[in-house]
Amino acid sequence: RSAAFPARKTLEDFDFDAQPAIRAQVGSLASGAFLTEARNIVLLGPPGTGKTHLAIALGVAAARHGHRVLFATATDWVTRLTEAHRSGRLPQELTKLRRYGLIIVDEVGYLPFEQDAANLFFQLVSSRYEHASLVLTSNLPFSGWAGVFGDQAVAAAMIDRIVHHADVLTLKGASYRLRGRGIDSLPS
Ligand code: ADP
Ligand code: MG
């Protein structure tokens, strides 16, 4: 299985003392039951709080449970969908992606989407709705997603589908990357 994880991270090496509020929630997700129910997971929080780490770790756990997993950033997914759309293969691509039990979309919100990109991303979310799971990470609360997708209506329709059957985990606190470096927080 080539999930293309950007780094090797597991739930075992996540320090829950840094995120005590989500310990129990992540513990119950580790069983992978969310995948058979086609539920989604949304990881929200500021930079360095462990969103990508947990997204990879949940992907590794899903793969261990025998699910096919793909990992890419939101920007990469949009590039992939745009290429499929341009060559007239978008329906086939979405059908192919539905055969993956888990698709991870990292970093929703770092870059705004063009209108066409937002519409393509919406189609990815729609095609998986109640069928296969998504794990998404974002540095923005849902209220900030309209700015990313350019359009309030598209963002609202997308969030509605994502959150209908989802666990939303909110990570808090200072960046784990800056621990012990005498830096308390990043500009916000
Ligand atoms: P984010 O995606 O939220 O910006 P990352 O998941 O990339 O943050 O975390 C930044 C770095 O800190 C990574 O190397 C990650 O493994 C590590 N890290 C973050 N939080 C924890 C944690 N609670 N326990 C162990 N490592 C962590
Ligand atoms: Mg990250």
Coordinates of N, CA, C and O and ligand atoms in Angstrom, one line a residue:
R1 N 0.8 -1.2 0.0 CA 0.0 0.0 0.0 C 0.9 1.2 0.0 O 1.7 1.4 0.9
S2 N 0.7 2.1 -1.0 CA 1.5 3.3 -0.9 C 0.5 4.5 -0.7 O -0.1 5.1 -1.6
A3 N 0.5 4.9 0.6 CA -0.4 6.0 1.0 C 0.2 7.3 0.8 O -0.4 8.3 0.9
A4 N 1.6 7.3 0.5 CA 2.3 8.6 0.4 C 2.3 9.5 1.6 O 2.1 10.7 1.5
F5 N 2.5 8.9 2.8 CA 2.6 9.7 4.0 C 3.9 10.5 3.9 O 4.9 10.0 3.5
P6 N 3.8 11.8 4.3 CA 5.0 12.6 4.3 C 6.0 12.3 5.4 O 7.2 12.7 5.3
A7 N 5.6 11.5 6.3 CA 6.5 11.1 7.4 C 5.9 9.9 8.1 O 4.7 9.6 7.9
R8 N 6.7 9.2 8.9 CA 6.2 8.1 9.6 C 5.7 8.5 11.0 O 6.6 8.9 11.8
K9 N 4.4 8.5 11.3 CA 3.9 8.9 12.6 C 2.9 7.9 13.0 O 2.1 7.4 12.2
T10 N 2.8 7.6 14.3 CA 1.9 6.6 14.8 C 1.2 7.2 16.0 O 1.6 8.2 16.6
L11 N 0.0 6.6 16.4 CA -0.7 6.9 17.6 C 0.2 6.7 18.8 O 0.1 7.4 19.8
E12 N 1.0 5.6 18.7 CA 1.9 5.2 19.9 C 2.9 6.3 20.2 O 3.2 6.5 21.3
D13 N 3.4 7.0 19.2 CA 4.3 8.1 19.5 C 3.7 9.5 19.6 O 4.4 10.5 19.5
F14 N 2.4 9.5 19.7 CA 1.8 10.8 20.0 C 1.7 11.0 21.5 O 1.2 10.2 22.2
D15 N 2.2 12.2 21.9 CA 2.2 12.5 23.4 C 0.9 13.2 23.8 O 0.7 14.4 23.5
F16 N 0.0 12.4 24.3 CA -1.4 12.9 24.7 C -1.3 13.9 25.9 O -2.3 14.6 26.1
D17 N -0.2 13.9 26.6 CA -0.1 14.9 27.7 C -0.2 16.3 27.1 O -0.5 17.3 27.8
A18 N 0.3 16.4 25.8 CA 0.2 17.8 25.2 C -1.2 18.1 24.7 O -1.5 19.3 24.4
Q19 N -2.1 17.1 24.5 CA -3.4 17.3 24.0 C -4.4 16.4 24.9 O -5.1 15.5 24.3
P20 N -4.5 16.6 26.2 CA -5.3 15.7 27.0 C -6.8 15.7 26.7 O -7.4 14.7 26.8
A21 N -7.3 16.8 26.1 CA -8.7 16.8 25.8 C -9.2 15.9 24.8 O -10.4 15.5 24.7
I22 N -8.3 15.4 23.9 CA -8.7 14.5 22.8 C -8.3 13.1 23.0 O -8.5 12.2 22.1
R23 N -7.6 12.8 24.1 CA -7.1 11.5 24.3 C -8.1 10.4 24.2 O -7.9 9.4 23.4
A24 N -9.3 10.5 24.8 CA -10.3 9.5 24.8 C -10.9 9.3 23.4 O -11.1 8.2 22.9
Q25 N -11.1 10.5 22.8 CA -11.8 10.5 21.4 C -10.8 9.8 20.4 O -11.3 9.0 19.6
V26 N -9.6 10.1 20.5 CA -8.6 9.5 19.5 C -8.5 8.0 19.8 O -8.5 7.1 18.9
G27 N -8.5 7.6 21.1 CA -8.5 6.2 21.5 C -9.6 5.4 20.9 O -9.4 4.3 20.4
S28 N -10.8 6.0 20.9 CA -11.9 5.2 20.3 C -11.9 5.2 18.8 O -12.3 4.3 18.2
L29 N -11.2 6.2 18.2 CA -11.1 6.2 16.7 C -10.1 5.2 16.2 O -10.1 4.7 15.1
A30 N -9.1 4.9 17.1 CA -8.0 4.0 16.7 C -8.5 2.6 16.3 O -7.8 1.9 15.6
S31 N -9.7 2.2 16.7 CA -10.2 0.9 16.4 C -10.6 0.8 14.9 O -10.7 -0.3 14.3
G32 N -10.7 2.0 14.2 CA -11.0 2.0 12.8 C -12.5 1.8 12.5 O -12.9 1.7 11.3
A33 N -13.3 1.7 13.5 CA -14.8 1.5 13.3 C -15.4 2.7 12.5 O -16.3 2.5 11.7
F34 N -14.8 3.9 12.6 CA -15.3 5.0 11.8 C -15.3 4.7 10.3 O -16.1 5.3 9.5
L35 N -14.3 3.9 9.9 CA -14.2 3.6 8.4 C -15.3 2.8 7.9 O -15.8 3.0 6.8
T36 N -15.8 1.8 8.7 CA -16.8 0.9 8.2 C -18.2 1.7 8.2 O -19.1 1.3 7.5
E37 N -18.2 2.7 9.0 CA -19.4 3.6 9.0 C -19.3 4.8 8.1 O -20.2 5.6 8.0
A38 N -18.2 4.9 7.3 CA -18.0 6.0 6.4 C -18.0 7.3 7.1 O -18.5 8.3 6.6
R39 N -17.6 7.3 8.4 CA -17.6 8.6 9.1 C -16.3 9.4 8.8 O -15.3 8.8 8.4
N40 N -16.3 10.7 9.0 CA -15.2 11.5 8.8 C -14.6 12.0 10.1 O -15.2 11.9 11.2
I41 N -13.3 12.4 10.0 CA -12.7 13.0 11.1 C -12.1 14.4 10.7 O -11.5 14.5 9.6
V42 N -12.4 15.4 11.5 CA -11.8 16.7 11.2 C -10.9 17.1 12.3 O -11.3 17.1 13.5
L43 N -9.7 17.5 12.0 CA -8.7 17.9 13.0 C -8.4 19.4 12.8 O -7.9 19.8 11.8
L44 N -8.8 20.1 13.8 CA -8.7 21.6 13.7 C -7.7 22.1 14.8 O -7.6 21.5 15.9
G45 N -7.0 23.2 14.5 CA -6.1 23.7 15.5 C -4.9 24.5 14.9 O -4.7 24.4 13.7
P46 N -4.2 25.3 15.7 CA -3.1 26.1 15.2 C -1.9 25.3 14.7 O -1.9 24.1 15.0
P47 N -1.0 25.9 14.0 CA 0.2 25.2 13.5 C 1.0 24.5 14.7 O 1.1 25.0 15.8
G48 N 1.4 23.3 14.4 CA 2.3 22.6 15.3 C 1.7 21.9 16.4 O 2.3 21.3 17.3
T49 N 0.3 21.8 16.4 CA -0.4 21.1 17.5 C -0.6 19.6 17.2 O -1.2 18.9 18.1
G50 N -0.1 19.1 16.1 CA -0.2 17.7 15.9 C -1.3 17.2 14.9 O -1.5 16.0 14.9
K51 N -1.8 18.1 14.1 CA -2.9 17.7 13.2 C -2.4 16.7 12.2 O -3.0 15.6 11.9
T52 N -1.3 17.0 11.5 CA -0.7 16.1 10.5 C -0.3 14.8 11.1 O -0.5 13.7 10.5
H53 N 0.4 14.9 12.2 CA 0.8 13.7 13.0 C -0.4 12.8 13.2 O -0.3 11.6 12.8
L54 N -1.5 13.3 13.7 CA -2.6 12.4 14.0 C -3.3 12.0 12.7 O -3.8 10.8 12.7
A55 N -3.3 12.8 11.7 CA -3.9 12.4 10.4 C -3.1 11.2 9.8 O -3.7 10.2 9.4
I56 N -1.8 11.3 9.9 CA -1.0 10.1 9.4 C -1.2 8.9 10.3 O -1.4 7.8 9.8
A57 N -1.2 9.1 11.6 CA -1.3 8.0 12.5 C -2.7 7.3 12.3 O -2.7 6.1 12.4
L58 N -3.7 8.1 12.1 CA -5.0 7.4 11.8 C -5.0 6.7 10.5 O -5.6 5.6 10.4
G59 N -4.3 7.2 9.5 CA -4.1 6.5 8.3 C -3.3 5.3 8.4 O -3.7 4.2 7.8
V60 N -2.3 5.3 9.2 CA -1.5 4.1 9.4 C -2.4 3.0 10.1 O -2.3 1.8 9.8
A61 N -3.2 3.5 11.1 CA -4.1 2.5 11.8 C -5.1 1.9 10.8 O -5.4 0.7 10.9
A62 N -5.6 2.8 9.9 CA -6.6 2.3 9.0 C -6.0 1.3 8.0 O -6.6 0.2 7.7
A63 N -4.7 1.5 7.6 CA -4.0 0.6 6.7 C -3.8 -0.7 7.5 O -3.9 -1.8 6.9
R64 N -3.5 -0.6 8.7 CA -3.3 -1.9 9.5 C -4.6 -2.7 9.6 O -4.5 -3.9 9.8
H65 N -5.7 -2.0 9.6 CA -7.0 -2.6 9.6 C -7.4 -3.1 8.2 O -8.6 -3.6 8.0
G66 N -6.5 -2.9 7.2 CA -6.8 -3.5 5.9 C -7.5 -2.5 4.9 O -7.9 -2.9 3.8
H67 N -7.6 -1.3 5.3 CA -8.2 -0.3 4.4 C -7.2 0.3 3.5 O -6.0 0.5 3.9
R68 N -7.6 0.7 2.3 CA -6.7 1.4 1.4 C -6.8 2.9 1.7 O -7.8 3.5 2.0
V69 N -5.6 3.5 1.8 CA -5.5 4.9 2.3 C -4.7 5.8 1.3 O -3.7 5.3 0.8
L70 N -5.1 7.0 1.1 CA -4.3 7.9 0.3 C -4.2 9.2 1.1 O -5.2 9.7 1.7
F71 N -3.0 9.8 1.1 CA -2.7 11.0 1.9 C -2.2 12.1 0.9 O -1.3 11.8 0.1
A72 N -2.8 13.3 0.9 CA -2.2 14.4 0.1 C -2.7 15.7 0.8 O -3.7 15.7 1.5
T73 N -2.1 16.8 0.4 CA -2.6 18.1 0.9 C -3.8 18.5 0.1 O -4.0 18.0 -1.0
A74 N -4.6 19.4 0.6 CA -5.7 19.9 -0.1 C -5.3 20.4 -1.5 O -6.0 20.2 -2.5
T75 N -4.2 21.1 -1.6 CA -3.7 21.7 -2.8 C -3.4 20.5 -3.8 O -3.7 20.6 -5.0
D76 N -2.8 19.5 -3.3 CA -2.5 18.3 -4.2 C -3.7 17.6 -4.7 O -3.8 17.2 -5.9
W77 N -4.7 17.5 -3.8 CA -6.0 16.9 -4.3 C -6.6 17.7 -5.4 O -7.1 17.2 -6.3
V78 N -6.6 19.1 -5.2 CA -7.2 19.9 -6.2 C -6.5 19.8 -7.5 O -7.1 19.7 -8.6
T79 N -5.1 19.7 -7.5 CA -4.3 19.5 -8.7 C -4.7 18.2 -9.4 O -5.0 18.2 -10.6
R80 N -4.9 17.2 -8.6 CA -5.2 15.9 -9.2 C -6.6 15.9 -9.8 O -6.8 15.4 -10.9
L81 N -7.6 16.5 -9.1 CA -8.9 16.6 -9.6 C -9.0 17.5 -10.8 O -9.8 17.2 -11.8
T82 N -8.2 18.6 -10.8 CA -8.2 19.5 -12.0 C -7.7 18.8 -13.2 O -8.3 18.9 -14.3
E83 N -6.6 18.0 -13.1 CA -6.1 17.2 -14.2 C -7.1 16.2 -14.7 O -7.3 16.1 -15.9
A84 N -7.8 15.5 -13.8 CA -8.8 14.6 -14.2 C -9.9 15.3 -15.0 O -10.4 14.8 -16.0
H85 N -10.4 16.4 -14.5 CA -11.4 17.2 -15.1 C -11.1 17.6 -16.5 O -11.8 17.5 -17.4
R86 N -9.8 18.2 -16.6 CA -9.4 18.7 -17.9 C -9.3 17.6 -19.0 O -9.5 17.9 -20.1
S87 N -9.0 16.4 -18.5 CA -9.0 15.3 -19.5 C -10.3 14.5 -19.6 O -10.3 13.4 -20.1
G88 N -11.3 15.1 -19.0 CA -12.6 14.4 -19.1 C -12.8 13.2 -18.3 O -13.7 12.4 -18.6
R89 N -12.0 13.0 -17.3 CA -12.0 11.7 -16.6 C -12.4 11.9 -15.1 O -12.2 11.1 -14.3
L90 N -13.1 13.0 -14.8 CA -13.4 13.3 -13.4 C -14.3 12.2 -12.8 O -14.0 11.7 -11.7
P91 N -15.4 11.8 -13.5 CA -16.3 10.8 -12.9 C -15.5 9.5 -12.6 O -15.7 8.9 -11.6
Q92 N -14.6 9.1 -13.6 CA -13.8 7.9 -13.4 C -12.9 8.0 -12.2 O -12.7 7.1 -11.4
E93 N -12.3 9.2 -12.1 CA -11.4 9.4 -11.0 C -12.1 9.4 -9.7 O -11.6 8.8 -8.7
L94 N -13.3 10.0 -9.6 CA -14.0 10.0 -8.3 C -14.4 8.5 -8.0 O -14.4 8.1 -6.8
T95 N -14.8 7.8 -9.0 CA -15.2 6.4 -8.8 C -14.0 5.6 -8.2 O -14.1 4.8 -7.3
K96 N -12.8 5.8 -8.8 CA -11.6 5.1 -8.4 C -11.3 5.5 -6.9 O -11.0 4.6 -6.1
L97 N -11.4 6.8 -6.6 CA -11.1 7.2 -5.3 C -12.1 6.6 -4.2 O -11.7 6.5 -3.1
R98 N -13.3 6.4 -4.7 CA -14.3 5.8 -3.7 C -13.9 4.4 -3.3 O -14.4 3.9 -2.3
R99 N -13.0 3.8 -4.0 CA -12.5 2.4 -3.6 C -11.5 2.5 -2.5 O -11.1 1.5 -2.0
Y100 N -11.0 3.7 -2.2 CA -10.1 3.9 -1.0 C -11.0 4.2 0.2 O -11.8 5.1 0.2
G101 N -10.8 3.3 1.2 CA -11.6 3.5 2.4 C -11.4 4.8 3.2 O -12.2 5.4 3.8
L102 N -10.1 5.3 3.0 CA -9.8 6.6 3.6 C -9.0 7.5 2.7 O -8.0 7.1 2.2
I103 N -9.4 8.7 2.6 CA -8.7 9.7 1.9 C -8.4 10.8 3.0 O -9.3 11.3 3.7
I104 N -7.1 11.2 3.1 CA -6.7 12.2 4.0 C -6.4 13.5 3.2 O -5.7 13.5 2.2
V105 N -7.0 14.6 3.7 CA -6.8 15.9 3.1 C -6.2 16.8 4.1 O -6.8 17.3 5.0
D106 N -4.9 17.0 3.9 CA -4.1 17.8 4.9 C -4.1 19.3 4.5 O -4.1 19.6 3.3
E107 N -4.1 20.1 5.5 CA -3.9 21.6 5.3 C -5.0 22.3 4.5 O -4.7 23.0 3.5
V108 N -6.3 22.0 4.8 CA -7.3 22.8 4.2 C -7.2 24.2 4.9 O -7.1 24.3 6.1
G109 N -7.1 25.2 4.0 CA -7.1 26.6 4.6 C -5.8 27.3 4.4 O -5.7 28.5 4.6
Y110 N -4.7 26.6 4.2 CA -3.4 27.4 4.0 C -3.4 28.2 2.7 O -2.9 29.3 2.7
L111 N -4.0 27.6 1.7 CA -4.1 28.3 0.4 C -5.6 28.4 0.0 O -6.3 27.4 0.1
P112 N -6.1 29.6 -0.4 CA -7.5 29.7 -0.9 C -7.6 29.0 -2.2 O -6.6 28.9 -3.0
F113 N -8.8 28.5 -2.5 CA -9.1 27.8 -3.8 C -9.7 28.7 -4.8 O -10.5 29.6 -4.4
E114 N -9.4 28.6 -6.0 CA -10.1 29.2 -7.1 C -11.5 28.6 -7.1 O -11.7 27.5 -6.6
Q115 N -12.4 29.3 -7.8 CA -13.8 28.9 -7.8 C -13.9 27.4 -8.4 O -14.6 26.6 -7.9
D116 N -13.2 27.2 -9.5 CA -13.2 25.8 -10.1 C -12.7 24.8 -9.2 O -13.2 23.7 -9.1
A117 N -11.6 25.1 -8.5 CA -11.0 24.2 -7.6 C -11.9 23.9 -6.4 O -12.1 22.7 -6.0
A118 N -12.6 24.9 -5.9 CA -13.6 24.7 -4.8 C -14.7 23.8 -5.3 O -15.1 22.9 -4.5
N119 N -15.2 24.0 -6.5 CA -16.2 23.1 -7.0 C -15.8 21.7 -7.2 O -16.5 20.7 -6.9
L120 N -14.5 21.5 -7.6 CA -14.0 20.1 -7.7 C -13.8 19.5 -6.4 O -14.1 18.3 -6.2
F121 N -13.4 20.2 -5.4 CA -13.2 19.7 -4.1 C -14.6 19.3 -3.5 O -14.7 18.3 -2.8
F122 N -15.5 20.2 -3.8 CA -16.9 19.9 -3.3 C -17.4 18.5 -3.9 O -18.0 17.7 -3.2
Q123 N -17.0 18.3 -5.1 CA -17.4 17.0 -5.8 C -16.8 15.8 -5.1 O -17.4 14.7 -5.0
L124 N -15.5 16.0 -4.7 CA -14.8 14.9 -4.0 C -15.6 14.6 -2.7 O -15.8 13.4 -2.3
V125 N -15.9 15.7 -1.9 CA -16.6 15.5 -0.6 C -18.0 14.8 -0.9 O -18.4 13.9 -0.2
S126 N -18.7 15.3 -1.9 CA -20.0 14.8 -2.2 C -20.0 13.3 -2.6 O -20.8 12.5 -2.2
S127 N -18.9 12.9 -3.4 CA -18.9 11.6 -3.9 C -18.6 10.6 -2.8 O -18.9 9.4 -2.9
R128 N -18.0 11.1 -1.7 CA -17.6 10.2 -0.6 C -18.7 10.2 0.5 O -18.6 9.3 1.4
Y129 N -19.6 11.1 0.5 CA -20.6 11.3 1.5 C -21.4 10.0 1.8 O -21.9 9.5 0.8
E130 N -21.3 9.5 3.0 CA -22.0 8.3 3.4 C -21.6 7.1 2.7 O -22.3 6.1 2.6
H131 N -20.4 7.2 2.1 CA -19.8 6.1 1.3 C -18.4 5.7 1.8 O -18.1 4.5 1.9
A132 N -17.6 6.6 2.0 CA -16.2 6.4 2.4 C -15.7 7.6 3.2 O -16.1 8.7 3.0
S133 N -14.7 7.3 4.0 CA -14.2 8.3 5.0 C -13.2 9.3 4.5 O -12.5 9.0 3.5
L134 N -13.3 10.5 5.1 CA -12.3 11.5 4.9 C -11.7 11.9 6.2 O -12.4 12.0 7.2
V135 N -10.4 12.1 6.3 CA -9.8 12.8 7.4 C -9.3 14.2 6.9 O -8.6 14.2 5.9
L136 N -9.7 15.3 7.4 CA -9.3 16.6 7.0 C -8.6 17.3 8.1 O -9.0 17.1 9.3
T137 N -7.6 18.1 7.8 CA -7.0 18.9 8.8 C -7.1 20.4 8.4 O -7.0 20.7 7.2
S138 N -7.2 21.3 9.3 CA -7.3 22.7 9.0 C -6.8 23.6 10.2 O -7.1 23.3 11.3
N139 N -6.1 24.6 9.9 CA -5.7 25.6 10.9 C -6.9 26.6 11.1 O -6.7 27.4 12.0
L140 N -7.9 26.5 10.3 CA -9.0 27.5 10.4 C -10.2 26.8 11.1 O -10.5 25.6 10.8
P141 N -11.0 27.5 11.9 CA -12.3 27.0 12.3 C -13.3 27.0 11.1 O -13.0 27.6 10.1
F142 N -14.3 26.2 11.2 CA -15.3 26.1 10.0 C -15.7 27.5 9.6 O -15.9 27.7 8.4
S143 N -15.8 28.5 10.5 CA -16.3 29.8 10.1 C -15.3 30.4 9.1 O -15.7 31.4 8.4
G144 N -14.1 30.0 9.1 CA -13.1 30.6 8.2 C -13.0 29.8 6.8 O -12.3 30.3 5.9
W145 N -13.8 28.8 6.7 CA -13.7 28.0 5.4 C -14.3 28.7 4.2 O -13.9 28.4 3.1
A146 N -15.3 29.5 4.5 CA -15.9 30.3 3.4 C -14.9 31.1 2.6 O -14.9 31.1 1.4
G147 N -13.9 31.6 3.4 CA -12.9 32.4 2.8 C -11.9 31.6 1.9 O -11.4 32.0 0.9
V148 N -11.8 30.3 2.3 CA -10.9 29.4 1.6 C -11.6 29.0 0.2 O -10.9 28.9 -0.8
F149 N -12.9 28.7 0.3 CA -13.6 28.2 -0.8 C -14.2 29.3 -1.6 O -14.9 29.0 -2.6
G150 N -14.0 30.5 -1.2 CA -14.4 31.7 -2.0 C -15.9 32.0 -1.9 O -16.3 33.1 -2.1
D151 N -16.7 30.9 -1.6 CA -18.1 31.1 -1.8 C -18.8 30.5 -0.6 O -18.6 29.4 -0.2
Q152 N -19.6 31.3 0.0 CA -20.3 30.9 1.3 C -21.2 29.7 1.1 O -21.2 28.8 1.9
A153 N -21.9 29.7 -0.1 CA -22.8 28.5 -0.3 C -22.1 27.2 -0.5 O -22.5 26.2 0.0
V154 N -21.0 27.3 -1.3 CA -20.2 26.0 -1.5 C -19.6 25.6 -0.2 O -19.7 24.4 0.2
A155 N -19.1 26.5 0.6 CA -18.5 26.1 1.9 C -19.5 25.5 2.8 O -19.3 24.5 3.5
A156 N -20.7 26.1 2.9 CA -21.7 25.6 3.8 C -22.2 24.3 3.4 O -22.4 23.4 4.2
A157 N -22.4 24.0 2.1 CA -22.9 22.7 1.6 C -21.8 21.7 1.9 O -22.1 20.5 2.2
M158 N -20.5 22.0 1.7 CA -19.5 21.1 2.0 C -19.3 20.7 3.4 O -19.3 19.6 3.8
I159 N -19.3 21.8 4.3 CA -19.2 21.5 5.7 C -20.4 20.7 6.2 O -20.2 19.8 7.0
D160 N -21.6 20.9 5.7 CA -22.8 20.2 6.0 C -22.5 18.7 5.8 O -22.8 17.9 6.7
R161 N -22.0 18.3 4.6 CA -21.8 16.9 4.3 C -20.6 16.3 5.1 O -20.7 15.2 5.5
I162 N -19.6 17.1 5.3 CA -18.4 16.6 6.1 C -18.8 16.3 7.5 O -18.5 15.2 8.1
V163 N -19.6 17.2 8.1 CA -19.8 17.2 9.6 C -21.0 16.3 9.9 O -21.1 15.9 11.1
H164 N -21.9 16.0 9.0 CA -23.1 15.2 9.3 C -22.7 13.9 10.0 O -23.4 13.6 11.0
H165 N -21.7 13.2 9.6 CA -21.3 12.0 10.3 C -19.8 12.2 10.5 O -18.9 11.7 9.7
A166 N -19.4 12.9 11.6 CA -18.0 13.2 11.8 C -17.6 13.4 13.2 O -18.5 13.7 14.0
D167 N -16.4 13.1 13.5 CA -15.8 13.5 14.8 C -14.9 14.7 14.5 O -14.1 14.7 13.7
V168 N -15.2 15.8 15.3 CA -14.4 17.0 15.1 C -13.5 17.1 16.3 O -14.0 17.2 17.5
L169 N -12.2 17.1 16.1 CA -11.2 17.1 17.2 C -10.5 18.5 17.2 O -9.9 18.8 16.1
T170 N -10.6 19.2 18.2 CA -9.9 20.5 18.3 C -8.7 20.5 19.1 O -8.7 20.2 20.3
L171 N -7.5 20.7 18.4 CA -6.2 20.7 19.1 C -5.9 22.1 19.6 O -6.3 23.0 19.0
K172 N -5.2 22.1 20.7 CA -5.0 23.4 21.4 C -3.6 23.6 21.8 O -2.8 22.7 21.8
G173 N -3.3 24.8 22.1 CA -2.0 25.1 22.8 C -0.9 25.6 21.9 O -1.1 25.9 20.7
A174 N 0.3 25.6 22.4 CA 1.5 26.1 21.7 C 2.0 25.0 20.7 O 1.7 23.8 20.9
S175 N 2.7 25.4 19.7 CA 3.3 24.5 18.7 C 4.3 23.5 19.4 O 5.2 23.9 20.2
Y176 N 4.1 22.3 19.1 CA 5.0 21.2 19.6 C 6.4 21.4 19.0 O 7.3 21.0 19.6
R177 N 6.4 22.0 17.8 CA 7.7 22.2 17.2 C 8.6 23.2 18.0 O 9.8 23.2 17.9
L178 N 7.9 24.1 18.7 CA 8.7 25.2 19.4 C 8.9 24.9 20.8 O 9.5 25.7 21.6
R179 N 8.5 23.7 21.3 CA 8.8 23.3 22.7 C 10.2 23.4 23.1 O 11.1 22.9 22.3
G180 N 10.4 23.9 24.2 CA 11.8 24.0 24.7 C 12.7 24.9 24.0 O 13.9 24.9 24.1
R181 N 12.1 25.8 23.1 CA 13.0 26.7 22.4 C 12.8 28.1 22.9 O 13.3 29.1 22.2
G182 N 12.1 28.3 24.0 CA 11.9 29.6 24.6 C 11.0 30.5 23.8 O 11.0 31.7 23.9
I183 N 10.1 29.8 22.9 CA 9.2 30.6 22.1 C 7.8 30.1 22.6 O 7.5 28.9 22.5
D184 N 7.0 31.0 23.1 CA 5.7 30.5 23.6 C 4.6 30.4 22.6 O 3.8 29.5 22.7
S185 N 4.6 31.2 21.6 CA 3.5 31.2 20.7 C 3.8 31.8 19.4 O 4.7 32.7 19.3
L186 N 3.1 31.4 18.3 CA 3.3 32.0 17.0 C 2.4 33.2 16.8 O 1.3 33.2 17.5
P187 N 2.7 34.1 16.0 CA 1.8 35.2 15.7 C 0.5 34.7 15.2 O 0.5 33.7 14.4
S188 N -0.7 35.2 15.6 CA -1.9 34.7 15.1 C -2.7 35.7 14.3 O -2.3 36.8 14.1
Ligands
ADP1 P1 0.4 20.5 12.5 O1 0.0 19.6 11.4 O2 -0.8 20.7 13.5 O3 1.0 21.8 12.1 P2 2.3 18.5 13.1 O4 1.5 17.3 13.2 O5 3.1 18.6 11.8 O6 1.5 19.8 13.4 O7 3.4 18.5 14.3 C1 4.6 19.1 14.2 C2 5.7 18.2 14.7 O8 5.5 18.0 16.1 C3 5.7 16.9 14.1 O9 7.0 16.4 14.0 C4 4.9 16.0 15.1 O10 5.2 14.7 15.0 C5 5.2 16.6 16.4 N1 4.1 16.6 17.4 C6 3.1 17.5 17.5 N2 2.3 17.2 18.5 C7 2.8 16.1 19.1 C8 2.4 15.3 20.2 N3 1.4 15.6 20.9 N4 3.2 14.2 20.5 C9 4.3 13.9 19.7 N5 4.7 14.7 18.7 C10 4.0 15.7 18.3
MG2 MG 0.3 20.0 9.4

